[in-house]
Structure formats: structure tokens, C-alpha cells
Amino acid sequence: MENKQQKTFENRIALADYIRVMACLTVMVAHACGKFFNVGGGILIANESNRFWVSVYDGCCHVSVPLFMMVSAFLLVPLKPGVTMSQFYRRRFLRILPPFIFFLLLYAVLPATWGAFTWSKAVSRLLMLPFNFPSGAYHLWFMYPLIGIYLIIPVVSPWLEKASAKDELMFLGLFAFSTLTPWLHRYVSPELWGECYWNQFSALYYCSGYLGYLVLAHYIRVHLKWSQQKRLFIGMFCFVLGTLFTAWCVWYKTVPGIQIEKSVLRWSSDFCTPDVLLATFGAFLLFTCIQKAPSWITSLAKLSFGMYLMHVFFLRSIAEWIIGGDVAHPLLPVWLAIPVIGLLTFLCCAVVTKLISLIPGSKYLIG
């Protein structure tokens, strides 16, 4: 019995390590896609080649954020016996908040040293840090829902500890239905189920968002008893189907030469939509089939948080170099340019994060 429990624990760690590494890489590839949108208050795709390949890569990479959320919850809920809310908060937030605050300060001030904006602009960005991330650090939006997930884990943990598979499926059904909200907002009504200008909390508000991915991770870990073959088959089917639909959404909305507002593309870029939920469920099932992680995956997984925090610094310069000032004619064919930008960014971040990890107290800088 002890060996079986130990093997299960090792499988979970392997799953978590692989997801952290792959999600980190796919985030960078997704942001590389964004460099092929000419953004000047809107979105403009240069040609059909860019349209196709941006859609393909962006569609494949949309699962990265939900996977991050799921793996963050996978080993944390329910709380271990005897762990109080305050103890949980202290452990989790001491790990993520110091690096988060450090990089908030870097993104707010550091670009002013090379003239990206004025020092007065840097001061105004610093003053806004208690309220939101700086405009140049768009990827740090993720930290706020992650903090929200950590805040809610001790609240939902007692329920998850006692809930039956049927109970969790009932909640997951409500969550799945709530993922229709972005589409219904766009094509039916901007206000649904009680929403109005004085109330943003709809009837399904508390069953929606990233909490659903937390419950899904717990359900798969505790209640889903499928064989590995079944997980592989259904996982691949769901991932491919969800990814194809997401890619089609991006392709459909981006017509070369026609500039659109960012909000028009938002319905295909939300992370809580049916297609992304389906693809994420499939991807997570595939990762559960992994039995063991090699040492280099484990090493990269330990660095992944710091890599994520810093990657925009590298991505911007690498993308400018490879694109060469003309998104319609980059230095490399666009099908190759997008993954190369993502991979080079990943490698640069891995090297720099590894070097920082050698500094005493580096956990307060990179987690």
C-alpha cells in the first residue's frame, strides 16, 4: 500500500512538472503570435499566411492559462489535515507575492532607463501599482486571478473534501454552462441573468471563472477512474476538437487588411469559453498519462514561475529582431518565426532564471 501511494504521489509531481514547463512555453508562443497583429488601437493582420499560422498557434496555446490554474490547484485541494487558512495563505503568498511585487516594480520603472518612456511616466506607473499591473506588463494580469484562486481554496476545500463525484459533476455542469457567457454577451445581450449597470454579479457568477478549473482538477484527480487508454483517446479528441474551434474563431475574425477593435477578437481569446474548456480538459487528461518526469523537466519546472514573470522583457526584443520591422515579411517564414520567438524567449528566460536561482534569497525574486 505504501509503495502504491508513493507511486501515485510521484505521478502527480511528474504531471505538475510537465504542465508547468509546457504551459510556460505555450504562453510565450501565444505572446509571439500577438507580435504578428499590427496593434495601433486595434488589430490588423498583414496577410493570409499570418492569418493562418497565428490562428493555428494561438488556438493550440489557449490551454496554457487554464492548465496553470488547474495544476496550481491539483495538489493543494483539499488542504492537508491541520492546515489552517492563515497557514495556507502564509505559505502560498510568501512564495508568489515577493517575486510578483519585484517584477511589478521592474516593469514599472526599468524601461525608463533605456528611454521606452519618461521618468514622470514611470512615477505614474508606480503610483498605480497598488491597483493594477503596468500597461507594458500585460502578462501579469494572470497573477490576480491566481491570487483569487489561492484566496478561495481554503473556503472550498472543506466542501471538496466531502463532496461526492455527483456533487462535483453538478457544479461542473453549471460551470460548463457559464462558459457560454462570453458568446451570449456578444451575440444575445451584454447583460445576462440579472446583470445591469449597478450589478455585475449574474446568477451564475459564483459558479463561473477559474474556480471551475480548480474543481475540474480535483474531480479528475479524485473521482475520474478511466484507464490510461481511455484518457489518451478522449483527451486527444477533446484537445483537438477544442483547439480547432479556437483556431477557427481567431481565423474567422481576422481578415487581412481590415482593422478590428481588440474587443471583437475577445470572444475567441477568453479562457472560460466552451472550446477552451474542452481543449483544457483534453490536455489535462493527456498529462495524467505521464508516469515520470526526467530531471531536466523537473529543473525547468522549478524555474517556470520566474521565467513567466520575466519573459516579456526578452520576448519584445527577440520578436523585433526576427520580425525585422515588417510583420508581412519577417526574417523567417511566419510558420517558423512564431515558435522560434517563443522558444528563444523560453531559453533566455531559463538561463537567466537559473543564474538568479544561484543567488542567496533568490526565492524572493523568482519564486
Coordinates of N, CA and C in Angstrom, one line a residue, residues 206-364:
Y206 N -21.0 33.0 -9.4 CA -20.2 32.3 -8.4 C -20.0 30.8 -8.8
C207 N -20.5 30.5 -9.9 CA -20.2 29.1 -10.5 C -19.3 29.2 -11.7
S208 N -18.8 30.4 -12.0 CA -18.0 30.7 -13.2 C -16.6 31.0 -12.9
G209 N -15.8 31.3 -14.0 CA -14.4 31.7 -13.8 C -13.5 30.5 -13.5
Y210 N -12.3 30.9 -13.0 CA -11.3 29.9 -12.8 C -11.5 28.9 -11.7
L211 N -12.5 29.2 -10.8 CA -12.9 28.3 -9.8 C -13.3 27.0 -10.4
G212 N -14.0 27.1 -11.6 CA -14.4 25.8 -12.3 C -13.3 24.9 -12.6
Y213 N -12.1 25.5 -13.1 CA -11.0 24.7 -13.4 C -10.4 24.1 -12.2
L214 N -10.4 24.8 -11.0 CA -10.0 24.2 -9.8 C -10.8 22.9 -9.4
V215 N -12.1 23.0 -9.5 CA -12.9 21.9 -9.2 C -12.7 20.8 -10.2
L216 N -12.5 21.1 -11.5 CA -12.3 20.1 -12.6 C -11.0 19.4 -12.3
A217 N -9.9 20.1 -11.8 CA -8.7 19.4 -11.5 C -8.9 18.4 -10.3
H218 N -9.6 18.8 -9.3 CA -9.9 17.9 -8.2 C -10.8 16.7 -8.6
Y219 N -11.7 17.0 -9.5 CA -12.6 15.9 -9.9 C -11.8 14.8 -10.7
I220 N -10.9 15.3 -11.6 CA -10.1 14.4 -12.4 C -9.1 13.6 -11.4
R221 N -8.6 14.2 -10.5 CA -7.6 13.6 -9.6 C -8.3 12.6 -8.7
V222 N -9.5 12.9 -8.1 CA -10.1 12.1 -7.1 C -11.1 11.1 -7.7
H223 N -11.9 11.5 -8.6 CA -13.1 10.8 -9.0 C -13.0 10.1 -10.4
L224 N -12.2 10.6 -11.2 CA -12.1 10.0 -12.6 C -11.3 8.8 -12.6
K225 N -11.9 7.6 -12.9 CA -11.2 6.3 -12.8 C -11.0 5.7 -14.2
W226 N -10.9 6.5 -15.2 CA -10.7 6.0 -16.5 C -9.3 5.3 -16.7
S227 N -9.2 4.3 -17.6 CA -8.0 3.7 -17.9 C -7.1 4.7 -18.7
Q228 N -5.8 4.4 -18.7 CA -4.9 5.2 -19.5 C -5.3 5.3 -20.9
Q229 N -5.7 4.2 -21.5 CA -6.1 4.2 -22.9 C -7.3 5.1 -23.2
K230 N -8.2 5.0 -22.3 CA -9.4 5.9 -22.4 C -9.1 7.4 -22.2
R231 N -8.2 7.7 -21.3 CA -7.7 9.0 -21.1 C -7.0 9.6 -22.4
L232 N -6.2 8.7 -22.9 CA -5.4 9.1 -24.1 C -6.4 9.4 -25.3
F233 N -7.3 8.5 -25.5 CA -8.3 8.7 -26.6 C -9.2 9.9 -26.4
I234 N -9.8 10.0 -25.3 CA -10.8 11.1 -25.1 C -10.0 12.4 -24.9
G235 N -8.8 12.3 -24.3 CA -8.0 13.5 -24.1 C -7.6 14.1 -25.5
M236 N -7.1 13.3 -26.3 CA -6.7 13.7 -27.7 C -7.9 14.3 -28.5
F237 N -9.0 13.6 -28.4 CA -10.2 14.0 -29.1 C -10.7 15.4 -28.6
C238 N -10.8 15.6 -27.3 CA -11.2 16.8 -26.8 C -10.3 18.0 -27.1
F239 N -9.0 17.7 -26.9 CA -8.0 18.7 -27.2 C -8.0 19.2 -28.6
V240 N -8.0 18.2 -29.6 CA -8.0 18.6 -31.0 C -9.3 19.3 -31.4
L241 N -10.4 18.8 -30.9 CA -11.7 19.5 -31.2 C -11.8 20.9 -30.7
G242 N -11.4 21.1 -29.4 CA -11.5 22.4 -28.8 C -10.5 23.3 -29.4
T243 N -9.3 22.8 -29.7 CA -8.2 23.7 -30.4 C -8.6 24.1 -31.8
L244 N -9.2 23.2 -32.5 CA -9.7 23.6 -33.9 C -10.7 24.7 -33.9
F245 N -11.6 24.6 -32.9 CA -12.7 25.6 -32.9 C -12.1 27.0 -32.4
T246 N -11.1 26.9 -31.5 CA -10.5 28.2 -31.1 C -9.7 28.8 -32.2
A247 N -9.0 28.0 -32.9 CA -8.2 28.4 -34.1 C -9.1 29.0 -35.2
W248 N -10.2 28.4 -35.4 CA -11.2 28.9 -36.4 C -11.8 30.2 -35.9
C249 N -12.0 30.4 -34.6 CA -12.5 31.7 -34.1 C -11.6 32.8 -34.4
V250 N -10.3 32.6 -34.2 CA -9.3 33.6 -34.5 C -9.2 33.9 -36.0
W251 N -9.2 32.8 -36.8 CA -9.1 33.0 -38.2 C -10.3 33.7 -38.8
Y252 N -11.4 33.4 -38.3 CA -12.7 34.0 -38.8 C -12.7 35.5 -38.5
K253 N -12.2 35.9 -37.4 CA -12.4 37.3 -37.0 C -11.2 38.2 -37.6
T254 N -10.1 37.6 -38.0 CA -9.0 38.4 -38.5 C -8.9 38.3 -40.0
V255 N -9.4 39.3 -40.7 CA -9.4 39.4 -42.2 C -8.3 40.3 -42.6
P256 N -7.3 39.8 -43.4 CA -6.2 40.6 -43.8 C -6.6 42.0 -44.3
G257 N -5.9 43.0 -43.8 CA -6.1 44.4 -44.3 C -7.3 45.1 -43.7
I258 N -8.1 44.4 -42.8 CA -9.2 45.1 -42.2 C -8.9 45.2 -40.7
Q259 N -8.8 46.4 -40.2 CA -8.5 46.6 -38.8 C -9.8 46.4 -37.9
I260 N -9.6 45.7 -36.8 CA -10.8 45.5 -35.9 C -10.4 45.9 -34.5
E261 N -11.4 46.2 -33.7 CA -11.1 46.5 -32.3 C -10.7 45.3 -31.6
K262 N -9.9 45.4 -30.5 CA -9.5 44.3 -29.7 C -10.7 43.6 -29.1
S263 N -11.7 44.3 -28.8 CA -12.9 43.6 -28.2 C -13.6 42.7 -29.1
V264 N -13.5 42.9 -30.4 CA -14.1 42.0 -31.4 C -13.5 40.6 -31.3
L265 N -12.1 40.6 -31.1 CA -11.4 39.3 -31.0 C -11.6 38.6 -29.7
R266 N -12.1 39.4 -28.7 CA -12.1 38.9 -27.3 C -12.9 37.6 -27.2
W267 N -14.0 37.5 -27.9 CA -14.8 36.3 -27.8 C -14.1 35.0 -28.1
S268 N -13.0 35.1 -28.9 CA -12.2 33.9 -29.3 C -10.9 33.8 -28.4
S269 N -10.7 34.8 -27.5 CA -9.5 34.8 -26.7 C -9.7 34.6 -25.2
D270 N -11.0 34.5 -24.8 CA -11.3 34.3 -23.4 C -10.9 32.9 -23.0
F271 N -10.6 32.7 -21.8 CA -10.1 31.4 -21.3 C -11.2 30.5 -20.7
C272 N -12.4 31.2 -20.5 CA -13.5 30.5 -19.9 C -14.6 30.4 -20.9
T273 N -14.4 29.7 -22.1 CA -15.3 29.5 -23.1 C -15.4 28.0 -23.3
P274 N -16.5 27.5 -24.0 CA -16.6 26.1 -24.1 C -15.5 25.4 -24.9
D275 N -15.0 26.0 -25.9 CA -13.9 25.4 -26.7 C -12.6 25.3 -25.9
V276 N -12.3 26.3 -25.1 CA -11.0 26.3 -24.3 C -11.2 25.3 -23.2
L277 N -12.4 25.3 -22.6 CA -12.7 24.3 -21.5 C -12.5 22.9 -22.1
L278 N -13.0 22.6 -23.3 CA -12.9 21.3 -23.8 C -11.5 20.9 -24.1
A279 N -10.7 21.9 -24.7 CA -9.3 21.6 -25.0 C -8.5 21.4 -23.8
T280 N -8.8 22.2 -22.7 CA -8.0 22.1 -21.5 C -8.3 20.8 -20.8
F281 N -9.5 20.4 -20.8 CA -9.9 19.1 -20.2 C -9.1 18.0 -21.0
G282 N -9.1 18.0 -22.3 CA -8.4 17.0 -23.1 C -6.9 17.0 -22.8
A283 N -6.3 18.2 -22.7 CA -4.9 18.3 -22.5 C -4.5 17.8 -21.1
F284 N -5.3 18.1 -20.1 CA -5.1 17.7 -18.7 C -5.1 16.2 -18.7
L285 N -6.1 15.6 -19.3 CA -6.2 14.1 -19.4 C -5.0 13.5 -20.0
L286 N -4.4 14.1 -21.0 CA -3.2 13.6 -21.6 C -2.0 13.7 -20.7
F287 N -1.9 14.8 -19.9 CA -0.9 14.9 -19.0 C -1.0 13.9 -17.8
T288 N -2.2 13.5 -17.5 CA -2.3 12.5 -16.4 C -1.8 11.1 -16.8
C289 N -1.5 10.9 -18.1 CA -1.0 9.6 -18.5 C 0.5 9.6 -18.4
I290 N 1.1 10.7 -18.0 CA 2.6 10.7 -17.8 C 3.0 10.0 -16.5
Q291 N 3.9 9.1 -16.6 CA 4.3 8.4 -15.4 C 5.6 8.9 -14.7
K292 N 6.4 9.6 -15.4 CA 7.7 10.0 -14.8 C 8.2 11.2 -15.6
A293 N 8.8 12.2 -14.8 CA 9.4 13.3 -15.4 C 10.9 13.3 -15.3
P294 N 11.7 13.5 -16.5 CA 13.1 13.5 -16.4 C 13.6 14.7 -15.6
S295 N 14.9 14.6 -15.2 CA 15.4 15.6 -14.2 C 15.4 17.0 -14.9
W296 N 15.6 17.1 -16.2 CA 15.6 18.4 -16.8 C 14.2 19.1 -16.8
I297 N 13.2 18.3 -16.9 CA 11.8 18.8 -16.8 C 11.6 19.3 -15.4
T298 N 12.0 18.6 -14.4 CA 11.8 19.0 -13.0 C 12.6 20.3 -12.8
S299 N 13.8 20.4 -13.3 CA 14.6 21.6 -13.1 C 13.9 22.8 -13.7
L300 N 13.4 22.6 -15.0 CA 12.7 23.7 -15.6 C 11.4 24.1 -14.9
A301 N 10.8 23.1 -14.4 CA 9.5 23.4 -13.7 C 9.8 24.3 -12.4
K302 N 10.9 24.0 -11.8 CA 11.2 24.8 -10.6 C 11.5 26.3 -11.0
L303 N 11.9 26.5 -12.2 CA 12.2 27.9 -12.7 C 11.1 28.5 -13.4
S304 N 10.0 27.8 -13.6 CA 8.9 28.3 -14.5 C 8.3 29.6 -14.1
F305 N 8.1 29.7 -12.8 CA 7.4 30.9 -12.3 C 8.2 32.2 -12.6
G306 N 9.5 32.1 -12.3 CA 10.4 33.3 -12.6 C 10.5 33.5 -14.1
M307 N 10.5 32.4 -14.9 CA 10.5 32.5 -16.3 C 9.3 33.3 -16.9
Y308 N 8.1 32.9 -16.3 CA 6.9 33.5 -16.7 C 6.9 35.0 -16.4
L309 N 7.4 35.4 -15.2 CA 7.4 36.8 -14.8 C 8.2 37.6 -15.7
M310 N 9.4 37.1 -16.1 CA 10.3 38.0 -16.8 C 10.2 37.9 -18.3
H311 N 9.4 37.0 -18.9 CA 9.6 36.7 -20.3 C 9.3 37.8 -21.3
V312 N 8.4 38.8 -20.9 CA 8.1 39.9 -21.8 C 9.3 40.7 -22.1
F313 N 10.2 40.8 -21.1 CA 11.4 41.6 -21.4 C 12.2 41.0 -22.6
F314 N 12.3 39.7 -22.6 CA 13.0 39.1 -23.7 C 12.2 39.0 -25.0
L315 N 10.9 38.7 -24.8 CA 10.1 38.4 -26.0 C 10.0 39.6 -26.9
R316 N 9.9 40.8 -26.3 CA 9.8 42.0 -27.2 C 11.0 42.2 -28.1
S317 N 12.2 42.1 -27.5 CA 13.5 42.2 -28.3 C 13.7 41.1 -29.3
I318 N 13.4 39.9 -28.9 CA 13.6 38.8 -29.8 C 12.6 38.9 -31.0
A319 N 11.3 39.3 -30.7 CA 10.3 39.4 -31.8 C 10.7 40.5 -32.7
E320 N 11.2 41.6 -32.2 CA 11.6 42.7 -33.1 C 12.8 42.3 -34.0
W321 N 13.7 41.5 -33.5 CA 14.8 41.1 -34.3 C 14.3 40.1 -35.4
I322 N 13.5 39.1 -35.1 CA 13.1 38.2 -36.1 C 12.1 38.7 -37.1
I323 N 11.2 39.6 -36.6 CA 10.2 40.2 -37.5 C 10.9 41.2 -38.4
G324 N 11.9 41.9 -37.9 CA 12.7 42.9 -38.7 C 11.9 44.1 -39.2
G325 N 10.9 44.5 -38.4 CA 10.2 45.7 -38.7 C 9.1 45.5 -39.7
D326 N 8.8 44.3 -40.3 CA 7.8 44.1 -41.3 C 7.1 42.7 -41.0
V327 N 5.9 42.8 -40.3 CA 5.3 41.5 -40.0 C 4.8 40.7 -41.2
A328 N 4.7 41.4 -42.3 CA 4.3 40.7 -43.6 C 5.4 39.9 -44.2
H329 N 6.7 40.4 -43.9 CA 7.8 39.7 -44.4 C 8.9 39.6 -43.3
P330 N 8.7 38.7 -42.3 CA 9.7 38.6 -41.3 C 11.0 37.9 -41.8
L331 N 12.0 37.9 -41.0 CA 13.3 37.3 -41.4 C 13.1 35.8 -41.6
L332 N 12.2 35.1 -40.9 CA 11.9 33.7 -41.1 C 10.4 33.6 -41.5
P333 N 10.1 32.5 -42.3 CA 8.7 32.3 -42.6 C 7.8 32.3 -41.3
V334 N 6.6 32.8 -41.4 CA 5.9 33.0 -40.2 C 5.6 31.7 -39.5
W335 N 5.4 30.6 -40.2 CA 5.2 29.3 -39.6 C 6.3 28.9 -38.7
L336 N 7.5 29.4 -39.0 CA 8.7 29.1 -38.2 C 9.0 30.2 -37.2
A337 N 8.7 31.5 -37.6 CA 9.1 32.6 -36.8 C 8.4 32.6 -35.4
I338 N 7.1 32.2 -35.4 CA 6.3 32.2 -34.2 C 6.9 31.2 -33.1
P339 N 7.1 29.9 -33.5 CA 7.7 29.1 -32.5 C 9.2 29.4 -32.1
V340 N 9.9 30.0 -33.1 CA 11.3 30.3 -32.8 C 11.3 31.5 -31.8
I341 N 10.5 32.5 -32.0 CA 10.4 33.6 -31.0 C 10.1 33.0 -29.6
G342 N 9.1 32.1 -29.5 CA 8.7 31.5 -28.3 C 9.8 30.7 -27.6
L343 N 10.4 29.9 -28.5 CA 11.5 29.0 -27.9 C 12.7 29.8 -27.5
L344 N 13.1 30.8 -28.3 CA 14.3 31.6 -27.9 C 14.0 32.4 -26.6
T345 N 12.8 32.9 -26.5 CA 12.4 33.5 -25.2 C 12.4 32.6 -24.1
F346 N 11.9 31.4 -24.3 CA 11.9 30.4 -23.2 C 13.4 30.0 -22.8
L347 N 14.3 29.9 -23.7 CA 15.7 29.5 -23.4 C 16.4 30.6 -22.7
C348 N 16.2 31.9 -23.1 CA 16.8 33.0 -22.5 C 16.3 33.1 -21.0
C349 N 15.0 33.0 -20.8 CA 14.4 33.1 -19.5 C 15.0 31.9 -18.6
A350 N 15.1 30.7 -19.2 CA 15.6 29.6 -18.4 C 17.0 29.9 -17.9
V351 N 17.9 30.4 -18.8 CA 19.3 30.7 -18.4 C 19.3 31.7 -17.3
V352 N 18.6 32.8 -17.6 CA 18.7 33.9 -16.6 C 18.1 33.6 -15.3
T353 N 16.9 32.9 -15.3 CA 16.3 32.4 -14.1 C 17.2 31.5 -13.3
K354 N 17.9 30.6 -14.0 CA 18.8 29.6 -13.4 C 19.9 30.4 -12.7
L355 N 20.5 31.4 -13.4 CA 21.6 32.2 -12.8 C 21.1 32.9 -11.5
I356 N 19.9 33.5 -11.6 CA 19.4 34.2 -10.4 C 19.1 33.2 -9.3
S357 N 18.8 32.0 -9.6 CA 18.5 31.0 -8.6 C 19.7 30.6 -7.7
L358 N 20.9 30.9 -8.3 CA 22.1 30.7 -7.5 C 22.4 31.7 -6.5
I359 N 21.7 32.8 -6.5 CA 21.9 33.9 -5.6 C 21.2 33.6 -4.3
P360 N 21.8 33.8 -3.1 CA 21.1 33.6 -1.8 C 19.8 34.4 -1.7
G361 N 18.7 33.8 -1.3 CA 17.5 34.6 -1.2 C 16.8 34.8 -2.5
S362 N 17.2 34.0 -3.5 CA 16.6 34.2 -4.9 C 15.1 33.8 -4.9
K363 N 14.6 33.1 -3.9 CA 13.2 32.7 -3.9 C 12.3 33.9 -3.8
Y364 N 12.8 35.0 -3.3 CA 12.0 36.3 -3.2 C 12.0 37.0 -4.5

